PDB file of C-alpha atoms in Angstrom:
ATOM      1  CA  UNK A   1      96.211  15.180 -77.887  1.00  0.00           C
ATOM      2  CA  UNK A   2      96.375  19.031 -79.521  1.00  0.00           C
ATOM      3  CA  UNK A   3      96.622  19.069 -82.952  1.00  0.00           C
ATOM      4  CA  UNK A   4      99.707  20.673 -82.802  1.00  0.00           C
ATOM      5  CA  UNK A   5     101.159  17.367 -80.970  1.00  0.00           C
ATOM      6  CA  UNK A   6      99.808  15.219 -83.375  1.00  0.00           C
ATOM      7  CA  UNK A   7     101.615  16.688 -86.318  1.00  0.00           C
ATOM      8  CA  UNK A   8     105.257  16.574 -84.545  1.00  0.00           C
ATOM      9  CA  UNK A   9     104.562  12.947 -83.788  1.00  0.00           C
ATOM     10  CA  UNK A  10     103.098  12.437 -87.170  1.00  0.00           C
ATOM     11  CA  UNK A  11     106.429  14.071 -88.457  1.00  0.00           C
ATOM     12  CA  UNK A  12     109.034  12.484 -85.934  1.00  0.00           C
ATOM     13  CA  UNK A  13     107.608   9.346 -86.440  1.00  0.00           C
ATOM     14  CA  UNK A  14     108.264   9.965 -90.334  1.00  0.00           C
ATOM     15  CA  UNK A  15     111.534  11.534 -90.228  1.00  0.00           C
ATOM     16  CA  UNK A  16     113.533  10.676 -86.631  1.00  0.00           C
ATOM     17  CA  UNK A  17     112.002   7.698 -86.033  1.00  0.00           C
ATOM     18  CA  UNK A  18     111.942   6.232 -89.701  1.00  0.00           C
ATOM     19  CA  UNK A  19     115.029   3.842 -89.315  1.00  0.00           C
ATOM     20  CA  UNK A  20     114.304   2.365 -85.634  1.00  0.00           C
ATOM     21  CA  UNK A  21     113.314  -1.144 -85.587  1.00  0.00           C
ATOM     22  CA  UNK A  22     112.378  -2.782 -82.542  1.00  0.00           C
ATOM     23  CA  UNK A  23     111.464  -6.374 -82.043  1.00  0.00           C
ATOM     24  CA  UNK A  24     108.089  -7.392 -80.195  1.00  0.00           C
ATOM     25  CA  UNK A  25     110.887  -8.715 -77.365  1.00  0.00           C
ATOM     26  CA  UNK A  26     112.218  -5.169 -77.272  1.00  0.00           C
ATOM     27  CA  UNK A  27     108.921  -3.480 -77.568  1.00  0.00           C
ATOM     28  CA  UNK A  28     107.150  -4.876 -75.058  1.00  0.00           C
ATOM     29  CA  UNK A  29     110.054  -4.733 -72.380  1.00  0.00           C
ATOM     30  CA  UNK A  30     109.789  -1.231 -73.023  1.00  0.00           C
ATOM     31  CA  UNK A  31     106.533  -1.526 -72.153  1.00  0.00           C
ATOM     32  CA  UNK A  32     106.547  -3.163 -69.433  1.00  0.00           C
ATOM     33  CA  UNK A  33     109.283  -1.141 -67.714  1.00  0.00           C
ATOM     34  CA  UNK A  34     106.952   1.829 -68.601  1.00  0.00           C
ATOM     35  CA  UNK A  35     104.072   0.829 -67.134  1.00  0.00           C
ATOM     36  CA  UNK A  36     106.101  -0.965 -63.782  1.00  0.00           C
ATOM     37  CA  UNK A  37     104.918   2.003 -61.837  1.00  0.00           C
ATOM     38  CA  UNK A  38     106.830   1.251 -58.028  1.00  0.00           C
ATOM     39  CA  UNK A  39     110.124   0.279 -57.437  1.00  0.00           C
ATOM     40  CA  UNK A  40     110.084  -2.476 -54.152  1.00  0.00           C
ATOM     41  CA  UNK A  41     111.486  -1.025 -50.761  1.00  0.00           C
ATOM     42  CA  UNK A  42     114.067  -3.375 -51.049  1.00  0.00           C
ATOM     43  CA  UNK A  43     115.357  -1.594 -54.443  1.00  0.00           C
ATOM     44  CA  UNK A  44     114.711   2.122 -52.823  1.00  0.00           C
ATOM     45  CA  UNK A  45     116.763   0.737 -50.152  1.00  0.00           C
ATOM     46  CA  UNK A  46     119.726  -0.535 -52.093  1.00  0.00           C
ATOM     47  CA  UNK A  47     119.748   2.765 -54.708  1.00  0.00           C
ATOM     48  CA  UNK A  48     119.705   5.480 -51.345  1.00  0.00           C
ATOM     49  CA  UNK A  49     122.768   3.249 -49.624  1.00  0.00           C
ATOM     50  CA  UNK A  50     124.360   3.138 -52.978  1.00  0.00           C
ATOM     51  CA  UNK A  51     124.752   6.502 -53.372  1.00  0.00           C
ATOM     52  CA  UNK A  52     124.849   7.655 -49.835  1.00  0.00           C
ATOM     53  CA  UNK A  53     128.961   6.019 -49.854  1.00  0.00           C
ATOM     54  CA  UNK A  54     129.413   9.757 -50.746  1.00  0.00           C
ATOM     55  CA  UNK A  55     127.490  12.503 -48.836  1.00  0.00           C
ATOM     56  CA  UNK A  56     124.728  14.141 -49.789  1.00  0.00           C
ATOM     57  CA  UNK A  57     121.783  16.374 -49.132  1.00  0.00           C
ATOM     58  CA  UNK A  58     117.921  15.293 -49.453  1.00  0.00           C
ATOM     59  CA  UNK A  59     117.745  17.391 -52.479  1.00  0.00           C
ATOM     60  CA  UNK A  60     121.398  15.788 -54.111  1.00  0.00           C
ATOM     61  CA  UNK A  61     119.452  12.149 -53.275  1.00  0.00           C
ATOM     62  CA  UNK A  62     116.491  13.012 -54.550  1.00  0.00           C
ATOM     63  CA  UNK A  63     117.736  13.707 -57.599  1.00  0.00           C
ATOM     64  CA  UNK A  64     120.019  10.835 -58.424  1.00  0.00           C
ATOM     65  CA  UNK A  65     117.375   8.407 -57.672  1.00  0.00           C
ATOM     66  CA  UNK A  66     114.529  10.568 -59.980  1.00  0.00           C
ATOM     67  CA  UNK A  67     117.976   9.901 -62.404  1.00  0.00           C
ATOM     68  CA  UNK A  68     117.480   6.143 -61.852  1.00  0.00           C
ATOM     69  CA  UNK A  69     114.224   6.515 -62.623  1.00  0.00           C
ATOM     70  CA  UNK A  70     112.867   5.471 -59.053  1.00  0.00           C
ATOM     71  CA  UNK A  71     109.622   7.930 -58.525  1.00  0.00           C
ATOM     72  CA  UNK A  72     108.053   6.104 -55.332  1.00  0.00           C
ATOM     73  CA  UNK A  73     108.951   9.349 -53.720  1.00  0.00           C
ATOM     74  CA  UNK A  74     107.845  12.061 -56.337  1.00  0.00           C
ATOM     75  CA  UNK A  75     104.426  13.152 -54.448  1.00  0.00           C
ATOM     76  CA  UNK A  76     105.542  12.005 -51.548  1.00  0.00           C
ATOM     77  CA  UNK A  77     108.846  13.301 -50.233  1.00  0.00           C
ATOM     78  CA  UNK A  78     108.260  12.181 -46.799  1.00  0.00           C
ATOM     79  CA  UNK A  79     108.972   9.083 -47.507  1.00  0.00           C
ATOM     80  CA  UNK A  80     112.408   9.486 -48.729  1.00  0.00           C
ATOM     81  CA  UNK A  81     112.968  11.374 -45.571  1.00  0.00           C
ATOM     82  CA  UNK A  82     111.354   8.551 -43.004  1.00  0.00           C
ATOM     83  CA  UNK A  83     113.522   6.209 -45.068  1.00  0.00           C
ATOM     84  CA  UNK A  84     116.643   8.378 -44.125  1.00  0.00           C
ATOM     85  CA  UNK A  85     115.420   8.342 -40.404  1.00  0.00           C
ATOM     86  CA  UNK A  86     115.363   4.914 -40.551  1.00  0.00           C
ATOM     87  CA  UNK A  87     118.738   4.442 -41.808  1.00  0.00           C
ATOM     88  CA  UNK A  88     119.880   7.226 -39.137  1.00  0.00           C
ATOM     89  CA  UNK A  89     118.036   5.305 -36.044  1.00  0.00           C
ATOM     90  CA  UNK A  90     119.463   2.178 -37.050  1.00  0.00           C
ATOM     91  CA  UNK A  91     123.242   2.967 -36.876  1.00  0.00           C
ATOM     92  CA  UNK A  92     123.784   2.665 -41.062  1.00  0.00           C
ATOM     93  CA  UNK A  93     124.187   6.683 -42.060  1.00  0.00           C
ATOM     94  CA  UNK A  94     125.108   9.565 -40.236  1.00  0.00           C
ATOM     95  CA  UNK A  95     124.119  13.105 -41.000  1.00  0.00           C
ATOM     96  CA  UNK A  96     125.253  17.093 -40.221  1.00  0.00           C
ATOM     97  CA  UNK A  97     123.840  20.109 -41.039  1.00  0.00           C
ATOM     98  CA  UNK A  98     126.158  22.804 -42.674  1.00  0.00           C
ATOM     99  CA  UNK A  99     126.765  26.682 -41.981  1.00  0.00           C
ATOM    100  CA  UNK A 100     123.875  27.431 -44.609  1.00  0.00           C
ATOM    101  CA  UNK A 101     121.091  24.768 -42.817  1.00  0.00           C
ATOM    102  CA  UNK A 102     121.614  22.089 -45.529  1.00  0.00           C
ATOM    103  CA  UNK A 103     121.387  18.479 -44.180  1.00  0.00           C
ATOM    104  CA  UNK A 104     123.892  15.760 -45.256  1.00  0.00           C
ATOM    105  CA  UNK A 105     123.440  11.899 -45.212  1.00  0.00           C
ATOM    106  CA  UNK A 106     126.471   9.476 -45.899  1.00  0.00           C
ATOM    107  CA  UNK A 107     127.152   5.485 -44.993  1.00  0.00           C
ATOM    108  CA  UNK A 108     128.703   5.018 -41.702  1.00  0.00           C
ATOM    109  CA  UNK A 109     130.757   1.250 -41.277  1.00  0.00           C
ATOM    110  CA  UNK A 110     127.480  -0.130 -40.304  1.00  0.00           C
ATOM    111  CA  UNK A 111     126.296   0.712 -43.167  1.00  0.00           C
ATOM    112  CA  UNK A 112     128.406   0.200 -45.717  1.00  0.00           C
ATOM    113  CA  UNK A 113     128.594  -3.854 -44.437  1.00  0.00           C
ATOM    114  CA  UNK A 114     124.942  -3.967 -45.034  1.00  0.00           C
ATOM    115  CA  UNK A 115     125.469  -2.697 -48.675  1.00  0.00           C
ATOM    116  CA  UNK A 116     127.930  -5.110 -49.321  1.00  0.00           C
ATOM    117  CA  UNK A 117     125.995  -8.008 -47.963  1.00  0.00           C
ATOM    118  CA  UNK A 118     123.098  -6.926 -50.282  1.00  0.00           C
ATOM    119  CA  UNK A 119     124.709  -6.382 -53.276  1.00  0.00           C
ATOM    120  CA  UNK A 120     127.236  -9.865 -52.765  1.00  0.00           C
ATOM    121  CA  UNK A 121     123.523 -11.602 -52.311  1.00  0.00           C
ATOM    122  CA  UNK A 122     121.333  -9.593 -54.508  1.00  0.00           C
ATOM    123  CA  UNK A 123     119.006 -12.601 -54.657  1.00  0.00           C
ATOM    124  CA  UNK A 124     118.601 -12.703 -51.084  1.00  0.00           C
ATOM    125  CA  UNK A 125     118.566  -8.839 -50.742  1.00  0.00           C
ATOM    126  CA  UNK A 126     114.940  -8.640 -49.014  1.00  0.00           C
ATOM    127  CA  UNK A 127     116.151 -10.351 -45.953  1.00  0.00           C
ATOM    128  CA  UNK A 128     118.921  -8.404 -45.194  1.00  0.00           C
ATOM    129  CA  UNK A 129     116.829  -5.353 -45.575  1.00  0.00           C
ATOM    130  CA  UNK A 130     114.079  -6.544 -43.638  1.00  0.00           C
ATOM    131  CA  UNK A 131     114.653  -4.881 -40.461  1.00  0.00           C
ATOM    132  CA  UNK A 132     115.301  -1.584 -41.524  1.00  0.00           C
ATOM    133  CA  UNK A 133     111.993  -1.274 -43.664  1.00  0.00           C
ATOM    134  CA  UNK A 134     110.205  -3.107 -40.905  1.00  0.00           C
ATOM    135  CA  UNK A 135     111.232  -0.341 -38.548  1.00  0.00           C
TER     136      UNK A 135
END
């Protein structure tokens, strides 16, 4: 670390960060969620339908789910985009490009009952969206 990065800290962690107290609980949740580096399919899955009930372009999705800190798709933006297919091929979203050649995704019926059904049985959420990750 630069010099210069170790004096901010040095200071911060006098000054800003002077009356935090954490527990070891706390602290090593943080942790943990820190170093959890991928997010299951299963949760991908469940965070795209979520907040494809309103349309919205690749770029639009991409950034709400970077917002709920899901990164699976960060160097690899294909992925998002096969995972959009998916839900296409399968009958769950629908999509339309615009005048301007942006592309939008939203929940069709099909969908939306699948959504439902995984977030009523969150436990049992991998089996309902088996199939669709299965291809």
């Amino acid at each position: 670390m630069e010099d210069r990065l170790k004096n901010l800290k040095r200071v911060m962690d006098k000054r800003t960060f002077a009356d935090l107290n954490f527990s070891d609980h706390h602290h090593n949740e943080v942790h943990k969620k820190i170093n959890h580096q991928q997010e299951s399919d299963e949760e991908i899955l469940l965070a795209v339908m979520q907040l494809l009930v309103q349309e919205k372009t690749g770029h639009e999705l991409t950034g709400l789910l970077r917002g709920r800190g899901i990164q699976k798709f960060e160097n690899n933006e294909g992925f998002l985009y096969t995972l959009l297919h998916r839900l296409e091929q399968s009958g769950c979203i629908k999509t339309n490009w615009d005048d301007s050649g942006a592309k939008y995704y939203w929940l069709v019926d099909k969908g939306r009952k699948l959504l439902n059904k995984a977030e009523q049985k969150r436990t049992k959420r991998r089996f309902v969206f088996k199939e669709l990750l299965e291809g």
